[in-house]
Amino acid sequence: MAVTKLPRAMLIDMDDTILSAYGRPEIAWNTITAEFAAELAPLPPDQVATALLAYARQFWSTAEPIWRIKLGEARRLTVKGGFAALAAAGHRALPDDLADRIADRFTAYREEEMFVFPGAHEAIDAFKALGIKLALVTNGAADMQRAKVERFALGHRFDHIQIEGEHGFGKPEERAYLHAMQALGVTASDTWMIGDNLEWEVVAPQRLGIYAIWMDVHGVGLPEGSTIKPDRIIRSLSELVPVARK
């Protein structure tokens, strides 16, 4: 059921909510391994990509928060882990220096390919024009995330910018949401949280009484068997603008 009453405040995630950043990693891994096909031979690039994606997903499913601040180093570890899995399966051992170069190229490629989702700037500007208080709440390293804020003209659009690496805490820690709400001068019942991570932007905020909107930009739906129930599911921030204008 659509919510028509506006909140006083919105806490909005950045990566894969405002920016196309880290979604669809399988496409990125296949692109990068194809670039290194000659050095990976006789292993087919798509087989290497599958191994790297599998290891990366395994790594990030249990990774400590510190690795979000050390993303480049984490990617080097995951490529080496994927290489080790291939070697354990009987394929030729691939060198560490190749792992580092592939990981670094992956990081550079992700930066090159980032863009603002269509309509995101306009939606945020519409929220601001309606008097909604806005906080950008993003995890990750200070320098990397701040560079995105500047590169994609987000700074002036928000009343509060909260980057994990600058503040020393991030989602899904309760204080990440509490601090942002305090900065905006609002309470949980006044606030919506919008983002693509079910744990960070739905489960944790709902625990605090925040209305949680899940960004499913690719329309894949909730994972099979998921017990998580977002208050609303959207595919773009623009979907919230007509609600705001009712």
C-alpha positions as YAML, in Angstrom:
chain: A
units: angstrom
residues:
- id: 1
  name: MET
  ca: [0.00, 0.00, 0.00]
- id: 2
  name: ALA
  ca: [1.44, 3.38, -0.97]
- id: 3
  name: VAL
  ca: [2.23, 5.83, 1.77]
- id: 4
  name: THR
  ca: [1.01, 9.31, 0.94]
- id: 5
  name: LYS
  ca: [1.98, 11.20, 4.07]
- id: 6
  name: LEU
  ca: [5.39, 12.79, 3.71]
- id: 7
  name: PRO
  ca: [8.07, 12.17, 6.30]
- id: 8
  name: ARG
  ca: [9.88, 15.06, 7.91]
- id: 9
  name: ALA
  ca: [13.19, 13.45, 6.99]
- id: 10
  name: MET
  ca: [14.79, 10.91, 4.69]
- id: 11
  name: LEU
  ca: [18.04, 9.04, 5.23]
- id: 12
  name: ILE
  ca: [19.26, 8.00, 1.79]
- id: 13
  name: ASP
  ca: [21.99, 5.53, 0.91]
- id: 14
  name: MET
  ca: [24.41, 6.44, -1.90]
- id: 15
  name: ASP
  ca: [25.87, 3.37, -3.67]
- id: 16
  name: ASP
  ca: [23.31, 1.51, -5.78]
- id: 17
  name: THR
  ca: [20.56, 3.81, -4.52]
- id: 18
  name: ILE
  ca: [21.60, 7.19, -5.99]
- id: 19
  name: LEU
  ca: [24.60, 5.91, -7.95]
- id: 20
  name: SER
  ca: [25.02, 2.81, -10.07]
- id: 21
  name: ALA
  ca: [28.11, 1.63, -8.21]
- id: 22
  name: TYR
  ca: [28.54, -2.01, -7.19]
- id: 23
  name: GLY
  ca: [25.50, -3.80, -8.54]
- id: 24
  name: ARG
  ca: [25.77, -6.63, -11.07]
- id: 25
  name: PRO
  ca: [29.35, -7.64, -10.12]
- id: 26
  name: GLU
  ca: [29.18, -10.62, -12.48]
- id: 27
  name: ILE
  ca: [29.20, -8.23, -15.45]
- id: 28
  name: ALA
  ca: [32.22, -6.38, -14.09]
- id: 29
  name: TRP
  ca: [34.19, -9.56, -13.32]
- id: 30
  name: ASN
  ca: [33.50, -10.98, -16.80]
- id: 31
  name: THR
  ca: [34.59, -7.72, -18.42]
- id: 32
  name: ILE
  ca: [37.84, -7.56, -16.45]
- id: 33
  name: THR
  ca: [38.82, -11.21, -16.85]
- id: 34
  name: ALA
  ca: [38.25, -10.88, -20.61]
- id: 35
  name: GLU
  ca: [40.81, -8.04, -20.61]
- id: 36
  name: PHE
  ca: [43.34, -10.43, -19.00]
- id: 37
  name: ALA
  ca: [42.45, -13.45, -21.14]
- id: 38
  name: ALA
  ca: [45.99, -13.94, -22.52]
- id: 39
  name: GLU
  ca: [47.51, -14.08, -19.03]
- id: 40
  name: LEU
  ca: [44.78, -16.36, -17.68]
- id: 41
  name: ALA
  ca: [45.07, -18.91, -20.54]
- id: 42
  name: PRO
  ca: [44.41, -21.75, -20.81]
- id: 43
  name: LEU
  ca: [41.73, -20.98, -18.23]
- id: 44
  name: PRO
  ca: [38.68, -19.40, -19.94]
- id: 45
  name: PRO
  ca: [38.00, -15.87, -18.64]
- id: 46
  name: ASP
  ca: [34.38, -16.70, -17.79]
- id: 47
  name: GLN
  ca: [35.49, -19.59, -15.58]
- id: 48
  name: VAL
  ca: [37.88, -17.30, -13.72]
- id: 49
  name: ALA
  ca: [35.15, -14.66, -13.38]
- id: 50
  name: THR
  ca: [32.80, -17.24, -11.86]
- id: 51
  name: ALA
  ca: [35.44, -18.29, -9.32]
- id: 52
  name: LEU
  ca: [36.26, -14.68, -8.38]
- id: 53
  name: LEU
  ca: [32.59, -13.77, -7.96]
- id: 54
  name: ALA
  ca: [31.94, -16.83, -5.80]
- id: 55
  name: TYR
  ca: [34.91, -16.12, -3.55]
- id: 56
  name: ALA
  ca: [34.05, -12.41, -3.29]
- id: 57
  name: ARG
  ca: [30.48, -13.20, -2.25]
- id: 58
  name: GLN
  ca: [31.74, -15.65, 0.35]
- id: 59
  name: PHE
  ca: [34.25, -13.11, 1.65]
- id: 60
  name: TRP
  ca: [31.77, -10.23, 1.93]
- id: 61
  name: SER
  ca: [29.12, -12.40, 3.60]
- id: 62
  name: THR
  ca: [31.28, -12.60, 6.74]
- id: 63
  name: ALA
  ca: [33.73, -9.69, 6.33]
- id: 64
  name: GLU
  ca: [34.45, -7.39, 9.24]
- id: 65
  name: PRO
  ca: [33.39, -3.74, 8.76]
- id: 66
  name: ILE
  ca: [37.05, -2.64, 8.50]
- id: 67
  name: TRP
  ca: [37.21, -4.14, 5.01]
- id: 68
  name: ARG
  ca: [34.68, -1.56, 3.76]
- id: 69
  name: ILE
  ca: [37.31, 1.06, 4.60]
- id: 70
  name: LYS
  ca: [40.06, -0.98, 2.90]
- id: 71
  name: LEU
  ca: [38.17, -1.87, -0.27]
- id: 72
  name: GLY
  ca: [41.15, -2.01, -2.63]
- id: 73
  name: GLU
  ca: [43.03, -4.35, -0.30]
- id: 74
  name: ALA
  ca: [39.90, -6.47, 0.18]
- id: 75
  name: ARG
  ca: [39.56, -6.90, -3.58]
- id: 76
  name: ARG
  ca: [43.17, -8.06, -3.84]
- id: 77
  name: LEU
  ca: [42.46, -10.66, -1.16]
- id: 78
  name: THR
  ca: [39.32, -11.89, -2.89]
- id: 79
  name: VAL
  ca: [41.06, -12.31, -6.25]
- id: 80
  name: LYS
  ca: [43.85, -14.28, -4.59]
- id: 81
  name: GLY
  ca: [41.21, -16.37, -2.84]
- id: 82
  name: GLY
  ca: [39.50, -17.06, -6.15]
- id: 83
  name: PHE
  ca: [42.83, -18.02, -7.71]
- id: 84
  name: ALA
  ca: [43.50, -20.39, -4.80]
- id: 85
  name: ALA
  ca: [40.09, -22.02, -5.28]
- id: 86
  name: LEU
  ca: [40.87, -22.61, -8.96]
- id: 87
  name: ALA
  ca: [44.27, -24.12, -8.09]
- id: 88
  name: ALA
  ca: [42.65, -26.36, -5.48]
- id: 89
  name: ALA
  ca: [40.29, -27.61, -8.20]
- id: 90
  name: GLY
  ca: [43.28, -28.72, -10.26]
- id: 91
  name: HIS
  ca: [43.80, -25.73, -12.51]
- id: 92
  name: ARG
  ca: [47.13, -24.00, -12.99]
- id: 93
  name: ALA
  ca: [48.35, -21.72, -10.24]
- id: 94
  name: LEU
  ca: [48.02, -18.06, -11.15]
- id: 95
  name: PRO
  ca: [50.57, -15.57, -9.77]
- id: 96
  name: ASP
  ca: [49.87, -13.07, -7.01]
- id: 97
  name: ASP
  ca: [51.03, -10.13, -9.12]
- id: 98
  name: LEU
  ca: [48.34, -10.99, -11.69]
- id: 99
  name: ALA
  ca: [45.78, -11.16, -8.88]
- id: 100
  name: ASP
  ca: [46.78, -7.68, -7.73]
- id: 101
  name: ARG
  ca: [46.59, -6.24, -11.24]
- id: 102
  name: ILE
  ca: [43.17, -7.77, -11.88]
- id: 103
  name: ALA
  ca: [41.87, -6.51, -8.52]
- id: 104
  name: ASP
  ca: [43.20, -2.99, -9.14]
- id: 105
  name: ARG
  ca: [41.73, -2.96, -12.65]
- id: 106
  name: PHE
  ca: [38.39, -4.07, -11.21]
- id: 107
  name: THR
  ca: [38.48, -1.15, -8.75]
- id: 108
  name: ALA
  ca: [39.36, 1.32, -11.52]
- id: 109
  name: TYR
  ca: [36.65, -0.11, -13.79]
- id: 110
  name: ARG
  ca: [34.00, 0.28, -11.10]
- id: 111
  name: GLU
  ca: [34.98, 3.95, -10.67]
- id: 112
  name: GLU
  ca: [34.92, 4.54, -14.44]
- id: 113
  name: GLU
  ca: [31.49, 2.98, -14.87]
- id: 114
  name: MET
  ca: [29.70, 4.79, -12.02]
- id: 115
  name: PHE
  ca: [26.84, 7.11, -12.88]
- id: 116
  name: VAL
  ca: [23.85, 8.78, -11.24]
- id: 117
  name: PHE
  ca: [20.66, 6.80, -11.79]
- id: 118
  name: PRO
  ca: [18.28, 8.62, -14.13]
- id: 119
  name: GLY
  ca: [15.98, 10.91, -12.18]
- id: 120
  name: ALA
  ca: [17.87, 10.59, -8.87]
- id: 121
  name: HIS
  ca: [19.12, 14.19, -8.75]
- id: 122
  name: GLU
  ca: [15.70, 15.48, -9.71]
- id: 123
  name: ALA
  ca: [13.96, 13.35, -7.08]
- id: 124
  name: ILE
  ca: [16.31, 14.53, -4.33]
- id: 125
  name: ASP
  ca: [15.81, 18.13, -5.41]
- id: 126
  name: ALA
  ca: [12.04, 17.61, -5.30]
- id: 127
  name: PHE
  ca: [12.24, 16.23, -1.76]
- id: 128
  name: LYS
  ca: [14.34, 19.21, -0.69]
- id: 129
  name: ALA
  ca: [11.92, 21.67, -2.32]
- id: 130
  name: LEU
  ca: [9.10, 20.11, -0.32]
- id: 131
  name: GLY
  ca: [10.97, 20.88, 2.89]
- id: 132
  name: ILE
  ca: [12.02, 17.32, 3.70]
- id: 133
  name: LYS
  ca: [15.25, 17.16, 5.69]
- id: 134
  name: LEU
  ca: [17.79, 14.99, 3.91]
- id: 135
  name: ALA
  ca: [20.78, 12.98, 5.11]
- id: 136
  name: LEU
  ca: [23.13, 11.00, 2.90]
- id: 137
  name: VAL
  ca: [24.19, 7.98, 4.96]
- id: 138
  name: THR
  ca: [26.88, 5.88, 3.30]
- id: 139
  name: ASN
  ca: [29.39, 3.26, 4.37]
- id: 140
  name: GLY
  ca: [32.94, 3.11, 3.08]
- id: 141
  name: ALA
  ca: [36.28, 4.90, 3.18]
- id: 142
  name: ALA
  ca: [36.34, 8.65, 3.78]
- id: 143
  name: ASP
  ca: [38.38, 9.65, 0.73]
- id: 144
  name: MET
  ca: [36.61, 7.34, -1.71]
- id: 145
  name: GLN
  ca: [33.08, 8.22, -0.61]
- id: 146
  name: ARG
  ca: [33.77, 11.95, -0.27]
- id: 147
  name: ALA
  ca: [35.15, 11.93, -3.82]
- id: 148
  name: LYS
  ca: [31.85, 10.47, -5.06]
- id: 149
  name: VAL
  ca: [29.87, 13.12, -3.18]
- id: 150
  name: GLU
  ca: [31.87, 15.81, -4.99]
- id: 151
  name: ARG
  ca: [32.04, 14.07, -8.37]
- id: 152
  name: PHE
  ca: [28.30, 13.51, -8.56]
- id: 153
  name: ALA
  ca: [27.21, 16.88, -7.12]
- id: 154
  name: LEU
  ca: [25.56, 15.51, -3.99]
- id: 155
  name: GLY
  ca: [26.98, 17.77, -1.28]
- id: 156
  name: HIS
  ca: [24.64, 20.73, -1.70]
- id: 157
  name: ARG
  ca: [21.61, 18.47, -2.01]
- id: 158
  name: PHE
  ca: [21.77, 17.18, 1.56]
- id: 159
  name: ASP
  ca: [21.44, 18.80, 4.97]
- id: 160
  name: HIS
  ca: [23.77, 16.19, 6.48]
- id: 161
  name: ILE
  ca: [26.46, 14.01, 4.87]
- id: 162
  name: GLN
  ca: [27.45, 10.99, 6.94]
- id: 163
  name: ILE
  ca: [30.32, 8.84, 5.66]
- id: 164
  name: GLU
  ca: [31.40, 5.82, 7.69]
- id: 165
  name: GLY
  ca: [35.11, 6.53, 7.24]
- id: 166
  name: GLU
  ca: [34.72, 10.12, 8.46]
- id: 167
  name: HIS
  ca: [32.52, 9.37, 11.46]
- id: 168
  name: GLY
  ca: [34.04, 6.09, 12.65]
- id: 169
  name: PHE
  ca: [30.77, 4.14, 12.51]
- id: 170
  name: GLY
  ca: [28.38, 2.98, 9.86]
- id: 171
  name: LYS
  ca: [25.30, 0.94, 9.02]
- id: 172
  name: PRO
  ca: [23.96, -1.34, 10.46]
- id: 173
  name: GLU
  ca: [25.16, 0.08, 13.80]
- id: 174
  name: GLU
  ca: [22.24, 1.75, 15.55]
- id: 175
  name: ARG
  ca: [24.21, 4.91, 16.15]
- id: 176
  name: ALA
  ca: [24.57, 5.45, 12.41]
- id: 177
  name: TYR
  ca: [20.83, 6.05, 12.14]
- id: 178
  name: LEU
  ca: [20.49, 7.76, 15.51]
- id: 179
  name: HIS
  ca: [23.30, 10.18, 14.72]
- id: 180
  name: ALA
  ca: [21.81, 11.08, 11.34]
- id: 181
  name: MET
  ca: [18.37, 11.68, 12.87]
- id: 182
  name: GLN
  ca: [19.90, 13.78, 15.63]
- id: 183
  name: ALA
  ca: [21.74, 15.86, 13.03]
- id: 184
  name: LEU
  ca: [18.44, 16.50, 11.25]
- id: 185
  name: GLY
  ca: [16.52, 17.08, 14.49]
- id: 186
  name: VAL
  ca: [13.97, 14.32, 13.89]
- id: 187
  name: THR
  ca: [12.78, 11.07, 15.47]
- id: 188
  name: ALA
  ca: [12.27, 7.61, 13.99]
- id: 189
  name: SER
  ca: [8.55, 8.14, 13.44]
- id: 190
  name: ASP
  ca: [9.40, 11.20, 11.29]
- id: 191
  name: THR
  ca: [11.91, 9.35, 9.14]
- id: 192
  name: TRP
  ca: [12.22, 7.14, 6.08]
- id: 193
  name: MET
  ca: [15.36, 5.13, 5.26]
- id: 194
  name: ILE
  ca: [15.96, 4.36, 1.59]
- id: 195
  name: GLY
  ca: [18.60, 1.99, 0.26]
- id: 196
  name: ASP
  ca: [19.51, -1.24, -1.51]
- id: 197
  name: ASN
  ca: [20.91, -3.34, 1.37]
- id: 198
  name: LEU
  ca: [18.23, -5.36, 3.13]
- id: 199
  name: GLU
  ca: [20.14, -5.57, 6.41]
- id: 200
  name: TRP
  ca: [21.42, -1.99, 6.50]
- id: 201
  name: GLU
  ca: [18.44, -0.16, 5.05]
- id: 202
  name: VAL
  ca: [15.51, -2.35, 6.10]
- id: 203
  name: VAL
  ca: [16.14, -4.64, 9.07]
- id: 204
  name: ALA
  ca: [18.25, -2.31, 11.21]
- id: 205
  name: PRO
  ca: [16.16, 0.85, 10.60]
- id: 206
  name: GLN
  ca: [12.87, -1.00, 11.20]
- id: 207
  name: ARG
  ca: [14.23, -2.12, 14.56]
- id: 208
  name: LEU
  ca: [14.41, 1.57, 15.48]
- id: 209
  name: GLY
  ca: [10.92, 2.35, 14.19]
- id: 210
  name: ILE
  ca: [12.06, 3.94, 10.92]
- id: 211
  name: TYR
  ca: [9.95, 3.38, 7.78]
- id: 212
  name: ALA
  ca: [12.24, 1.33, 5.52]
- id: 213
  name: ILE
  ca: [12.13, 1.51, 1.73]
- id: 214
  name: TRP
  ca: [14.15, -1.05, -0.20]
- id: 215
  name: MET
  ca: [15.71, -0.03, -3.52]
- id: 216
  name: ASP
  ca: [15.46, -2.98, -5.92]
- id: 217
  name: VAL
  ca: [16.84, -1.15, -8.93]
- id: 218
  name: HIS
  ca: [17.14, -4.23, -11.14]
- id: 219
  name: GLY
  ca: [13.73, -5.62, -10.16]
- id: 220
  name: VAL
  ca: [15.11, -8.95, -8.97]
- id: 221
  name: GLY
  ca: [12.78, -9.14, -5.96]
- id: 222
  name: LEU
  ca: [13.48, -10.33, -2.45]
- id: 223
  name: PRO
  ca: [15.79, -13.36, -2.09]
- id: 224
  name: GLU
  ca: [13.96, -16.68, -2.10]
- id: 225
  name: GLY
  ca: [12.85, -17.59, 1.40]
- id: 226
  name: SER
  ca: [13.60, -14.12, 2.79]
- id: 227
  name: THR
  ca: [11.69, -13.20, 5.93]
- id: 228
  name: ILE
  ca: [12.61, -9.52, 5.57]
- id: 229
  name: LYS
  ca: [9.63, -7.28, 4.84]
- id: 230
  name: PRO
  ca: [10.46, -3.79, 3.58]
- id: 231
  name: ASP
  ca: [7.72, -1.24, 4.20]
- id: 232
  name: ARG
  ca: [7.91, -0.43, 0.52]
- id: 233
  name: ILE
  ca: [9.92, -1.60, -2.51]
- id: 234
  name: ILE
  ca: [10.92, 0.80, -5.30]
- id: 235
  name: ARG
  ca: [13.13, 0.66, -8.38]
- id: 236
  name: SER
  ca: [14.05, 4.35, -8.44]
- id: 237
  name: LEU
  ca: [13.87, 7.40, -6.19]
- id: 238
  name: SER
  ca: [11.58, 8.98, -8.78]
- id: 239
  name: GLU
  ca: [8.79, 6.65, -7.66]
- id: 240
  name: LEU
  ca: [8.62, 8.54, -4.38]
- id: 241
  name: VAL
  ca: [8.13, 11.93, -6.00]
- id: 242
  name: PRO
  ca: [4.48, 11.44, -7.09]
- id: 243
  name: VAL
  ca: [3.77, 10.25, -3.55]
- id: 244
  name: ALA
  ca: [5.33, 13.42, -2.24]
- id: 245
  name: ARG
  ca: [3.18, 15.60, -4.49]
- id: 246
  name: LYS
  ca: [-0.18, 14.11, -3.50]
...
